[in-house]
Short mmCIF file of C-alpha atoms and ligand atoms in Angstrom, two decimals:
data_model
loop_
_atom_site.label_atom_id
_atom_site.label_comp_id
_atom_site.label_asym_id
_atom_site.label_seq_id
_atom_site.Cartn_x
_atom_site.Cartn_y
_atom_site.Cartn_z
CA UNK A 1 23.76 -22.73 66.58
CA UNK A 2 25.66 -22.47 62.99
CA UNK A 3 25.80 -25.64 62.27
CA UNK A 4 21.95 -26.82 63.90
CA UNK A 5 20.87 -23.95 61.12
CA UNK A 6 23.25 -25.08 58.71
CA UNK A 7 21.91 -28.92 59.05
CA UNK A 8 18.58 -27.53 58.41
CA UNK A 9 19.52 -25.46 54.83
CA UNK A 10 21.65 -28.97 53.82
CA UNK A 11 18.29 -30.94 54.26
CA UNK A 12 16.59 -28.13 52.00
CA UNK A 13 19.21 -28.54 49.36
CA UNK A 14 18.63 -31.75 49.31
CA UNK A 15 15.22 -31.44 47.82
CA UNK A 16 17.14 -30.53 44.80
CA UNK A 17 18.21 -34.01 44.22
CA UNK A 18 18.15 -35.06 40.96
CA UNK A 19 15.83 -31.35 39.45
CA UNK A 20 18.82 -29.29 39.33
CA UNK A 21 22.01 -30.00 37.21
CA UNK A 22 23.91 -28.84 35.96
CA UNK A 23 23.63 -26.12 38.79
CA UNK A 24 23.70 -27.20 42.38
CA UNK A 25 21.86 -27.91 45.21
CA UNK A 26 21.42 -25.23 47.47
CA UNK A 27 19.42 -24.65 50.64
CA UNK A 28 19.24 -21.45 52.77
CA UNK A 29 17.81 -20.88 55.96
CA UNK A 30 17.24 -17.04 57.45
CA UNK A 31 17.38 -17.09 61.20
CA UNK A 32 16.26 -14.21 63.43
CA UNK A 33 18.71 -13.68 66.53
CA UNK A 34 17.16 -10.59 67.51
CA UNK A 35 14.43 -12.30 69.46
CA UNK A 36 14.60 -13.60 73.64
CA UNK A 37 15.54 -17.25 71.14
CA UNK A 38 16.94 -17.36 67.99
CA UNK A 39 14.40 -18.74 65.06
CA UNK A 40 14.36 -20.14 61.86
CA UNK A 41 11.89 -17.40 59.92
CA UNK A 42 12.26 -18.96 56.56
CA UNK A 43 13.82 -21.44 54.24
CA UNK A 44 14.32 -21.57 50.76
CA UNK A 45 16.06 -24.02 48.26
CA UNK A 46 17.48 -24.11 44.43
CA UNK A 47 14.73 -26.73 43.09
CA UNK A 48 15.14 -26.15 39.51
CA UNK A 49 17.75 -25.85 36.98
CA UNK A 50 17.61 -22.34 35.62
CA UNK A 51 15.04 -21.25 38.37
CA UNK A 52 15.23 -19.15 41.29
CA UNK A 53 18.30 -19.77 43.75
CA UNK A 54 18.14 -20.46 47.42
CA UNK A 55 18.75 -17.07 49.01
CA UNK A 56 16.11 -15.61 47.08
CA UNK A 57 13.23 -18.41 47.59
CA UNK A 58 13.98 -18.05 51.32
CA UNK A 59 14.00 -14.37 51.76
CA UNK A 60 10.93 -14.82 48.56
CA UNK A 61 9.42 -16.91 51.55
CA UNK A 62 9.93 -15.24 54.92
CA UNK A 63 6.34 -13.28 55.11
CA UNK A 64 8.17 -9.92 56.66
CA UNK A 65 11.37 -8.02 56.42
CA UNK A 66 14.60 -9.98 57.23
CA UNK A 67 16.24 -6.64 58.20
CA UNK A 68 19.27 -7.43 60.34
CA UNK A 69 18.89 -11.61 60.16
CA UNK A 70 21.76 -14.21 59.68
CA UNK A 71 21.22 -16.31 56.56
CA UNK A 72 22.83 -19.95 55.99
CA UNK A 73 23.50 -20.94 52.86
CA UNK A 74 24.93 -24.42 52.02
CA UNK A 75 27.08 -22.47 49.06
CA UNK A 76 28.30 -19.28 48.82
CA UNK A 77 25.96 -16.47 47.94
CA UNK A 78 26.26 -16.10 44.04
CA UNK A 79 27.86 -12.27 42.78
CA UNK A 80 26.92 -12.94 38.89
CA UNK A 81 23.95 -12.54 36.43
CA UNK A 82 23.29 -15.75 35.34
CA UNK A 83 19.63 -17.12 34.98
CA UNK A 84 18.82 -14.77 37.97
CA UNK A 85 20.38 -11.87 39.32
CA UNK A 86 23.10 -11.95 41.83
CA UNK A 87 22.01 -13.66 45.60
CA UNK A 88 24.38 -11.23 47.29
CA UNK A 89 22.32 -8.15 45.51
CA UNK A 90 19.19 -9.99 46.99
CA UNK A 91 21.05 -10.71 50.15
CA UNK A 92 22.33 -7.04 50.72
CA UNK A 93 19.29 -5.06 49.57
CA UNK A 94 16.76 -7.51 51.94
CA UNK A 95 19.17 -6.01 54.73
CA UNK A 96 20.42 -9.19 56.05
CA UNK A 97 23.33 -8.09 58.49
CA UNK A 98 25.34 -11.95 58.34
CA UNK A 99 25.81 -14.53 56.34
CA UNK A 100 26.98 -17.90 57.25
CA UNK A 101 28.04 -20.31 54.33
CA UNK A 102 28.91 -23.86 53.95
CA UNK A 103 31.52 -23.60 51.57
CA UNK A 104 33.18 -21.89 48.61
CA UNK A 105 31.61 -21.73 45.31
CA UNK A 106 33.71 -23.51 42.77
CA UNK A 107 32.76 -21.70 39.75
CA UNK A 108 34.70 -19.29 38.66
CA UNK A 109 31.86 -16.65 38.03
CA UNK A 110 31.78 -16.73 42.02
CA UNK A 111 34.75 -18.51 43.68
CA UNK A 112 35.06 -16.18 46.57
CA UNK A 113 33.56 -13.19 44.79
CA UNK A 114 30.33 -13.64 46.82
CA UNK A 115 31.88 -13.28 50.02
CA UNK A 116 33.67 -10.50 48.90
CA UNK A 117 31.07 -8.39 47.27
CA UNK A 118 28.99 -9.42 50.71
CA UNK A 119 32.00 -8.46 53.11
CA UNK A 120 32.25 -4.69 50.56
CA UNK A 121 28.15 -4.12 51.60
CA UNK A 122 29.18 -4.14 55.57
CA UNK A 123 27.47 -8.10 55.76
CA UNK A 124 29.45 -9.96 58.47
CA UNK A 125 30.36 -13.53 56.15
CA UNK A 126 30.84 -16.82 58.34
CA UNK A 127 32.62 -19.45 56.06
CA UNK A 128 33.19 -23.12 56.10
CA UNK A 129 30.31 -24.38 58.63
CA UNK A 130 29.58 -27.86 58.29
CA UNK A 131 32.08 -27.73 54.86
CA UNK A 132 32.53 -31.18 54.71
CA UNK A 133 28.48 -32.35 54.32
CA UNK A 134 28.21 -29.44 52.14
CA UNK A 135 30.75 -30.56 49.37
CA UNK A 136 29.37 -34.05 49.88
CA UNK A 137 26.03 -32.75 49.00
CA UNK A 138 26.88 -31.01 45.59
CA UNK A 139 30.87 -33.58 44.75
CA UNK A 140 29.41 -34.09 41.14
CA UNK A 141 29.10 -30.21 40.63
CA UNK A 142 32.58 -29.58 41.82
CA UNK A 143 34.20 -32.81 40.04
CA UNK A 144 32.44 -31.32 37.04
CA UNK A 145 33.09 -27.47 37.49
CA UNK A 146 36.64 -28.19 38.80
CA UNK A 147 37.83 -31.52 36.48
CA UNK A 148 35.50 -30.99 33.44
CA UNK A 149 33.86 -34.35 34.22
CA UNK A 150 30.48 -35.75 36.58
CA UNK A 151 30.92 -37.86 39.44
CA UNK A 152 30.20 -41.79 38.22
CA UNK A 153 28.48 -43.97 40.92
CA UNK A 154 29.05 -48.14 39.73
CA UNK A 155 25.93 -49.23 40.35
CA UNK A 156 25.73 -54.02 39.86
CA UNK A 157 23.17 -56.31 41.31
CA UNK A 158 25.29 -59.84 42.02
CA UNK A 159 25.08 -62.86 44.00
CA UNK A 160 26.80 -63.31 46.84
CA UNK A 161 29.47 -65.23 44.44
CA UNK A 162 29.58 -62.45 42.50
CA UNK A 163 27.82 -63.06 39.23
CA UNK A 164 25.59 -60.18 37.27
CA UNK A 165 24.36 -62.72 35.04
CA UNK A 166 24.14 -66.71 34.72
CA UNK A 167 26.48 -68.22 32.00
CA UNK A 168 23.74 -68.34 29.20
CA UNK A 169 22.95 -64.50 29.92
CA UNK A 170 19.98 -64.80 32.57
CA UNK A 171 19.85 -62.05 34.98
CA UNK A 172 16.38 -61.46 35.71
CA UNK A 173 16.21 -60.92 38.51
CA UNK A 174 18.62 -61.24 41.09
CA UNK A 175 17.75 -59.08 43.61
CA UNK A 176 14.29 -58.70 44.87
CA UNK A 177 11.36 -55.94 44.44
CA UNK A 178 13.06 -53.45 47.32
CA UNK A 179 16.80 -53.65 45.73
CA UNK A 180 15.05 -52.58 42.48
CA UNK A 181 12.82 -49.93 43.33
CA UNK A 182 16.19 -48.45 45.22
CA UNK A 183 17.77 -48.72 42.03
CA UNK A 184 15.16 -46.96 40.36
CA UNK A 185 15.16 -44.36 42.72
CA UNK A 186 19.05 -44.24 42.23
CA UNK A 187 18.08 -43.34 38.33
CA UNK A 188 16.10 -40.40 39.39
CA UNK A 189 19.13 -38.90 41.72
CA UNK A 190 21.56 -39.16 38.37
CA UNK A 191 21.88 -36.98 35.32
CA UNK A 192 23.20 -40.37 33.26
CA UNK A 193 22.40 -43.92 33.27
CA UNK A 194 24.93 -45.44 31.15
CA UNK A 195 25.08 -49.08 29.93
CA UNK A 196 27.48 -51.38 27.81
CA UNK A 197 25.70 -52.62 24.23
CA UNK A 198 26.08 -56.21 25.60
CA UNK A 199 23.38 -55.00 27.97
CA UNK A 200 21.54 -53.75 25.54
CA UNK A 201 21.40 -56.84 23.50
CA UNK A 202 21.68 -59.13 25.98
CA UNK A 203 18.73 -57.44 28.61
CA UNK A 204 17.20 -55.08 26.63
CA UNK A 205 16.46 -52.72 29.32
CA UNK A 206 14.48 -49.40 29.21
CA UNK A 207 16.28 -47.37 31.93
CA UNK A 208 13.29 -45.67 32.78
CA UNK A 209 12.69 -43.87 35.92
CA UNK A 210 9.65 -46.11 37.59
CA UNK A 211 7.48 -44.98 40.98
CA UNK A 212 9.34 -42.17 41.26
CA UNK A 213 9.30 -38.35 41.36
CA UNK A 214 11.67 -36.28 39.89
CA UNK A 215 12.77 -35.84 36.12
CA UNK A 216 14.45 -39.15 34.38
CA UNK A 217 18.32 -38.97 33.32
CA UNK A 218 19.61 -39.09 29.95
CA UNK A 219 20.08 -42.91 28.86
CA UNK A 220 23.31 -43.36 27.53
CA UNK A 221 24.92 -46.10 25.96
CA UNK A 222 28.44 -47.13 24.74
CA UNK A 223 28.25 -49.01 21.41
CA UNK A 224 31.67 -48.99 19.70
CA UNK A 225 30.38 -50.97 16.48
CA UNK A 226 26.86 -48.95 16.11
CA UNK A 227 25.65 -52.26 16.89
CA UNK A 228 22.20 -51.45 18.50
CA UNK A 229 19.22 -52.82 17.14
CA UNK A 230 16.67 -49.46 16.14
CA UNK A 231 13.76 -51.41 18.38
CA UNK A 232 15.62 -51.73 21.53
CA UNK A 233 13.31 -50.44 24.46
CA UNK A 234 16.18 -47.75 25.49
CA UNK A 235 15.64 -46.04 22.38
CA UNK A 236 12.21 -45.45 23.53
CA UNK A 237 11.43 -41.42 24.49
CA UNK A 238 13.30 -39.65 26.86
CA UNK A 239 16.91 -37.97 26.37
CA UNK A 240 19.13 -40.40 24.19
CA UNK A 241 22.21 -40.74 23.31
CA UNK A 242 24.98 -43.26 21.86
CA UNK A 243 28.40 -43.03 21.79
CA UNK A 244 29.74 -44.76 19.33
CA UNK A 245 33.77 -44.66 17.56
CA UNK A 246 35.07 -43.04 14.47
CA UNK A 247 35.29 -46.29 12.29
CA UNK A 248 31.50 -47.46 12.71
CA UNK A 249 31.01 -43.63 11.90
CA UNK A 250 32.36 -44.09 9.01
CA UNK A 251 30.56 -47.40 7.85
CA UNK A 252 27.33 -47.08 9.23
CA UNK A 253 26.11 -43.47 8.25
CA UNK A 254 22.96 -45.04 7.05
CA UNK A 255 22.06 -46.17 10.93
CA UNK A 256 23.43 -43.03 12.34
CA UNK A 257 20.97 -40.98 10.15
CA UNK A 258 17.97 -43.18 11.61
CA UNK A 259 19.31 -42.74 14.85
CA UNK A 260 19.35 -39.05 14.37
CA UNK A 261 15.76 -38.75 12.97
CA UNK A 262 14.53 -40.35 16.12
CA UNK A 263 16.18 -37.88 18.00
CA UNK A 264 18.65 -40.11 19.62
CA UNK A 265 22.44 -37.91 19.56
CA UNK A 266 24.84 -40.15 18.11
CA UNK A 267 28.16 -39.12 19.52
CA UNK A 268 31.46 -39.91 17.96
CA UNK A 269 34.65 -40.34 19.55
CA UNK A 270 38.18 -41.72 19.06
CA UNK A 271 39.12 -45.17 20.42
CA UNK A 272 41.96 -46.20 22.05
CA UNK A 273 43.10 -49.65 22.26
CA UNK A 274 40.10 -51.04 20.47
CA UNK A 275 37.77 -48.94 23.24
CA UNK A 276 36.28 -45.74 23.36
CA UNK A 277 37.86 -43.87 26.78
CA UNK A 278 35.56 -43.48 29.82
CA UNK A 279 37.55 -40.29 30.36
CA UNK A 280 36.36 -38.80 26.92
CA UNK A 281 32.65 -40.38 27.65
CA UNK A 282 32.80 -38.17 31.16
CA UNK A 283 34.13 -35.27 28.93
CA UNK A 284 31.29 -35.27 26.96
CA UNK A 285 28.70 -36.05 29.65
CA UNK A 286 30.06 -32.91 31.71
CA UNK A 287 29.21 -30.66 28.51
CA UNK A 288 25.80 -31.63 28.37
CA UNK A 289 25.67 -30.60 32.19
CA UNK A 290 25.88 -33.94 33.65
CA UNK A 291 27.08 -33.82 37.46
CA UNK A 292 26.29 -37.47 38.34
CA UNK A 293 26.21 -40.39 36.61
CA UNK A 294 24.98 -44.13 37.16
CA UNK A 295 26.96 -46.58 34.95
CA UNK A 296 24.94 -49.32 35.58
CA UNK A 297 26.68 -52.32 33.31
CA UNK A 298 27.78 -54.58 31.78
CA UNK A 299 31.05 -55.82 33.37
CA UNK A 300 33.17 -54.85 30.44
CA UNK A 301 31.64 -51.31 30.86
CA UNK A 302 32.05 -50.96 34.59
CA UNK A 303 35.54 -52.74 34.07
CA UNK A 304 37.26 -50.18 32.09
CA UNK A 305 35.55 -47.07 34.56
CA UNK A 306 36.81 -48.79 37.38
CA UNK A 307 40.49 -49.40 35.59
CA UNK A 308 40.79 -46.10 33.97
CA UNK A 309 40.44 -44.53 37.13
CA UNK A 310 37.09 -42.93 36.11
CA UNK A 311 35.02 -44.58 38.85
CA UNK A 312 33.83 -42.71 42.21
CA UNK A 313 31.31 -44.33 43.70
CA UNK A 314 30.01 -48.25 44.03
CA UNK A 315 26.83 -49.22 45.17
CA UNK A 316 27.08 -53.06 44.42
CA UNK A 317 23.80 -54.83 45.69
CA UNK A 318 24.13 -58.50 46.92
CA UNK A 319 21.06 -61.28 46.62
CA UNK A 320 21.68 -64.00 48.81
CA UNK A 321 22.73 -66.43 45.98
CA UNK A 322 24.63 -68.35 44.66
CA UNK A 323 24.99 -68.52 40.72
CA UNK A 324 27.82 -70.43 39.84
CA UNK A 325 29.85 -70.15 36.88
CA UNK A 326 28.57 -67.04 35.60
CA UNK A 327 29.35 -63.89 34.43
CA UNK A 328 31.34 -61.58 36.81
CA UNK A 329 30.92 -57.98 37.73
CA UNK A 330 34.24 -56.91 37.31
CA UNK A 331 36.89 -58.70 34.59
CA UNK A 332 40.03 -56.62 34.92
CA UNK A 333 43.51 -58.43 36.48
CA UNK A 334 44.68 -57.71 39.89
CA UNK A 335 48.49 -59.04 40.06
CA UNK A 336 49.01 -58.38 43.76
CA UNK A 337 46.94 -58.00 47.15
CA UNK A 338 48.58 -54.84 47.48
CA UNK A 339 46.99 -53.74 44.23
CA UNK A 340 43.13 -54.50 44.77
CA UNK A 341 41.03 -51.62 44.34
CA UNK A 342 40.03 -50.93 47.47
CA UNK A 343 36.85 -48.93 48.69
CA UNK A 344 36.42 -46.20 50.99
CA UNK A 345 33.63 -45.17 53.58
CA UNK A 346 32.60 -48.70 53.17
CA UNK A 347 28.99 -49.46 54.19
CA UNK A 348 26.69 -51.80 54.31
CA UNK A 349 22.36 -51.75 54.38
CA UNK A 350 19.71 -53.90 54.32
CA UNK A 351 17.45 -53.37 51.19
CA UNK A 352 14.61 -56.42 51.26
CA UNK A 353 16.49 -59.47 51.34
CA UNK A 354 19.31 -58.29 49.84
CA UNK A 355 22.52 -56.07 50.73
CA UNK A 356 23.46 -52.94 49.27
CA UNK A 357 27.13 -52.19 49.54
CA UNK A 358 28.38 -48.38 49.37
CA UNK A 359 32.04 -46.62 49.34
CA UNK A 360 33.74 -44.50 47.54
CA UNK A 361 36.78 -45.82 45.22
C1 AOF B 401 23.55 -19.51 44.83
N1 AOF B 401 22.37 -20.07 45.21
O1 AOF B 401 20.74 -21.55 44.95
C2 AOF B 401 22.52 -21.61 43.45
C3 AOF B 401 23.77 -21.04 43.09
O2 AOF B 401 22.47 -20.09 35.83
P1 AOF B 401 22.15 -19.73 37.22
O3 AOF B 401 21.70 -18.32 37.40
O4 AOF B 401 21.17 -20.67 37.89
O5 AOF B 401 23.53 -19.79 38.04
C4 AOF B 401 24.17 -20.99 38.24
C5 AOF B 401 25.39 -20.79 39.09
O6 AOF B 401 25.02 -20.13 40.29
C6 AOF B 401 26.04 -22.10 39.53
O7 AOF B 401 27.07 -22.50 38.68
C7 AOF B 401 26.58 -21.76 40.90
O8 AOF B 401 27.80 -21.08 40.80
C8 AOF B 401 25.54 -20.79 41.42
N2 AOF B 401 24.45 -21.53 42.06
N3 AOF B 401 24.25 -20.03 43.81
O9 AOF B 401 23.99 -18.54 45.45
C9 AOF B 401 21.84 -21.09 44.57
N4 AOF B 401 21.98 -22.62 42.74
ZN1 ZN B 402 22.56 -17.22 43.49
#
């Protein structure tokens, strides 16, 4: 029975996606076991960053007293003041005699200190049910809260030869109308959409969040030189920001102020080895509250995330084409077999006519 009403508070959560970082997504169901059959009497989930949490909505929700009920939550209850009270308060004064949870909270304001403060007010705490889906559900909130940097999915549209681009820069389009609404929708599940300046030059995209729900992710973009042209579409409304190195700093402060006044946030960081770090990138991503990412191109980008180690996720989509001598999706040097980055929980769907390819790095 745990984990049927644990399933149920994970598919809550997930109506989080995307509304609630840098917090995470949290579902809670409040089941009644005092009856002939045990019920679900209510549900509630986090659904917005600095809004109510899940405990509350449900026990908010459930029309009469929850006296003596067994709540699941998907995370542990929280036991601090933060934009709302404590859920264990809410939890222990609604009289709710158990309380089953998915798994540990990872920030350090809770980390364990919900079940304890539960276990002090006489509430029986179940831990750990269905832990695995539940730290799949919220892995960019713990990379962040526990490695002070978001979880980065690599997302590429290619042929089946492996080309992101033809050699005289045509990429549009490679994959058909489905693959691109799922990338869209992809957007609206990140915090970050991050792109290369060749993109920006080359494709000019807007990174906007099309046909779909939700709030639209910052768009980022890595431009050493300061190189990007003041009318290019990404510049256009929304969250901006460029990150751009010390030395163009330095001899563009004209460009930067420009940038400023249209209210894009012109970030400057160190390079190393003629490139600015994805490591320090994530850094600063995680202290604007990032917890997912999409670094969506150019090769060189997704190149140096994948070889710095600062790659998590791929979702590489494959049009059944072939484009020749083009321009690859990744660039770096493999010197063995044994040394191929190789990709994890590997899986393969059917989007349109084309093939989206998932794993984990
Ligand atoms: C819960 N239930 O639904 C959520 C929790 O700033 P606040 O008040 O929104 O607090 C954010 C922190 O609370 C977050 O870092 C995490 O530890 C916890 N989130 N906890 O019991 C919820 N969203
Ligand atoms: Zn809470």
């Amino acid at each position: 029975m745990h984990e049927y009403y644990m399933r149920m508070a994970l598919s809550f959560a997930r109506r989080g996606t995307g509304l609630v970082s840098p917090n995470p997504r949290v579902g809670c169901v409040i089941a009644d076991y005092g009856l002939p059959e045990a019920r679900a009497v209510s549900r509630g989930f986090h659904g917005r960053y600095g809004g109510p949490h899940a405990e509350t909505e449900a026990i908010r929700n459930a029309r009469g007293s929850v006296r003596g009920m067994t709540a699941y939550v998907t995370l542990e209850p929280c036991c601090h003041t933060g934009h709302t009270p404590p859920c264990c308060d809410a939890l222990i004064s609604a009289g709710i005699a158990r309380v089953v949870t998915g798994m540990t909270d990872p920030d350090p304001r809770v980390s364990g200190g919900g079940t304890a403060m539960l276990e002090a007010a006489g509430v029986k705490v179940v831990s750990g049910v269905l832990r695995e889906e539940c730290e799949r559900l919220n892995r960019g909130f713990i990379k962040r809260v526990t490695e002070g940097r978001p979880w980065v999915t690599i997302k590429a549209a290619a042929s089946m030869d492996g080309d992101i681009a033809l050699e005289n820069g045509e990429s549009r389009w490679i994959t058909g109308p489905e693959a691109r609404g799922k990338a869209h929708s992809m957007r609206a599940e990140n915090d970050v959409v991050l792109v290369g300046i060749g993109t920006v030059t080359r494709d000019d995209p807007e990174l906007s969040v099309r046909d779909s729900e939700g709030r639209s992710p910052i768009k980022a973009v890595v431009d050493k030189d300061l190189e990007i042209p003041l009318g290019a579409a990404v510049l256009r409304g929304g969250e901006r920001v460029v990150f751009t190195s010390s030395g163009a700093c330095f001899a563009r402060g004209e460009k930067i102020s420009e940038l400023s006044k249209m209210g894009v946030r012109v970030i400057t960081l160190r390079t190393r080895e003629g490139h600015i770090p994805p490591g320090e990138i994530l850094g600063e991503l995680a202290v604007m509250g990032a917890n997912y990412v999409l670094v969506e191109g150019g090769a060189g980008l997704i190149s140096s995330f994948i070889a710095s180690g600062c790659a998590d996720e791929a979702a590489f989509f494959t049009a059944p084409k072939l484009m020749g001598n083009g321009v690859r999706v990744t660039k770096f040097q493999i010197s063995s077999m044994d040394s191929a980055v190789k990709i994890k929980n590997f899986r393969v769907k059917a989007v349109g006519a084309d093939f989206l390819m998932r794993g984990d790095f």
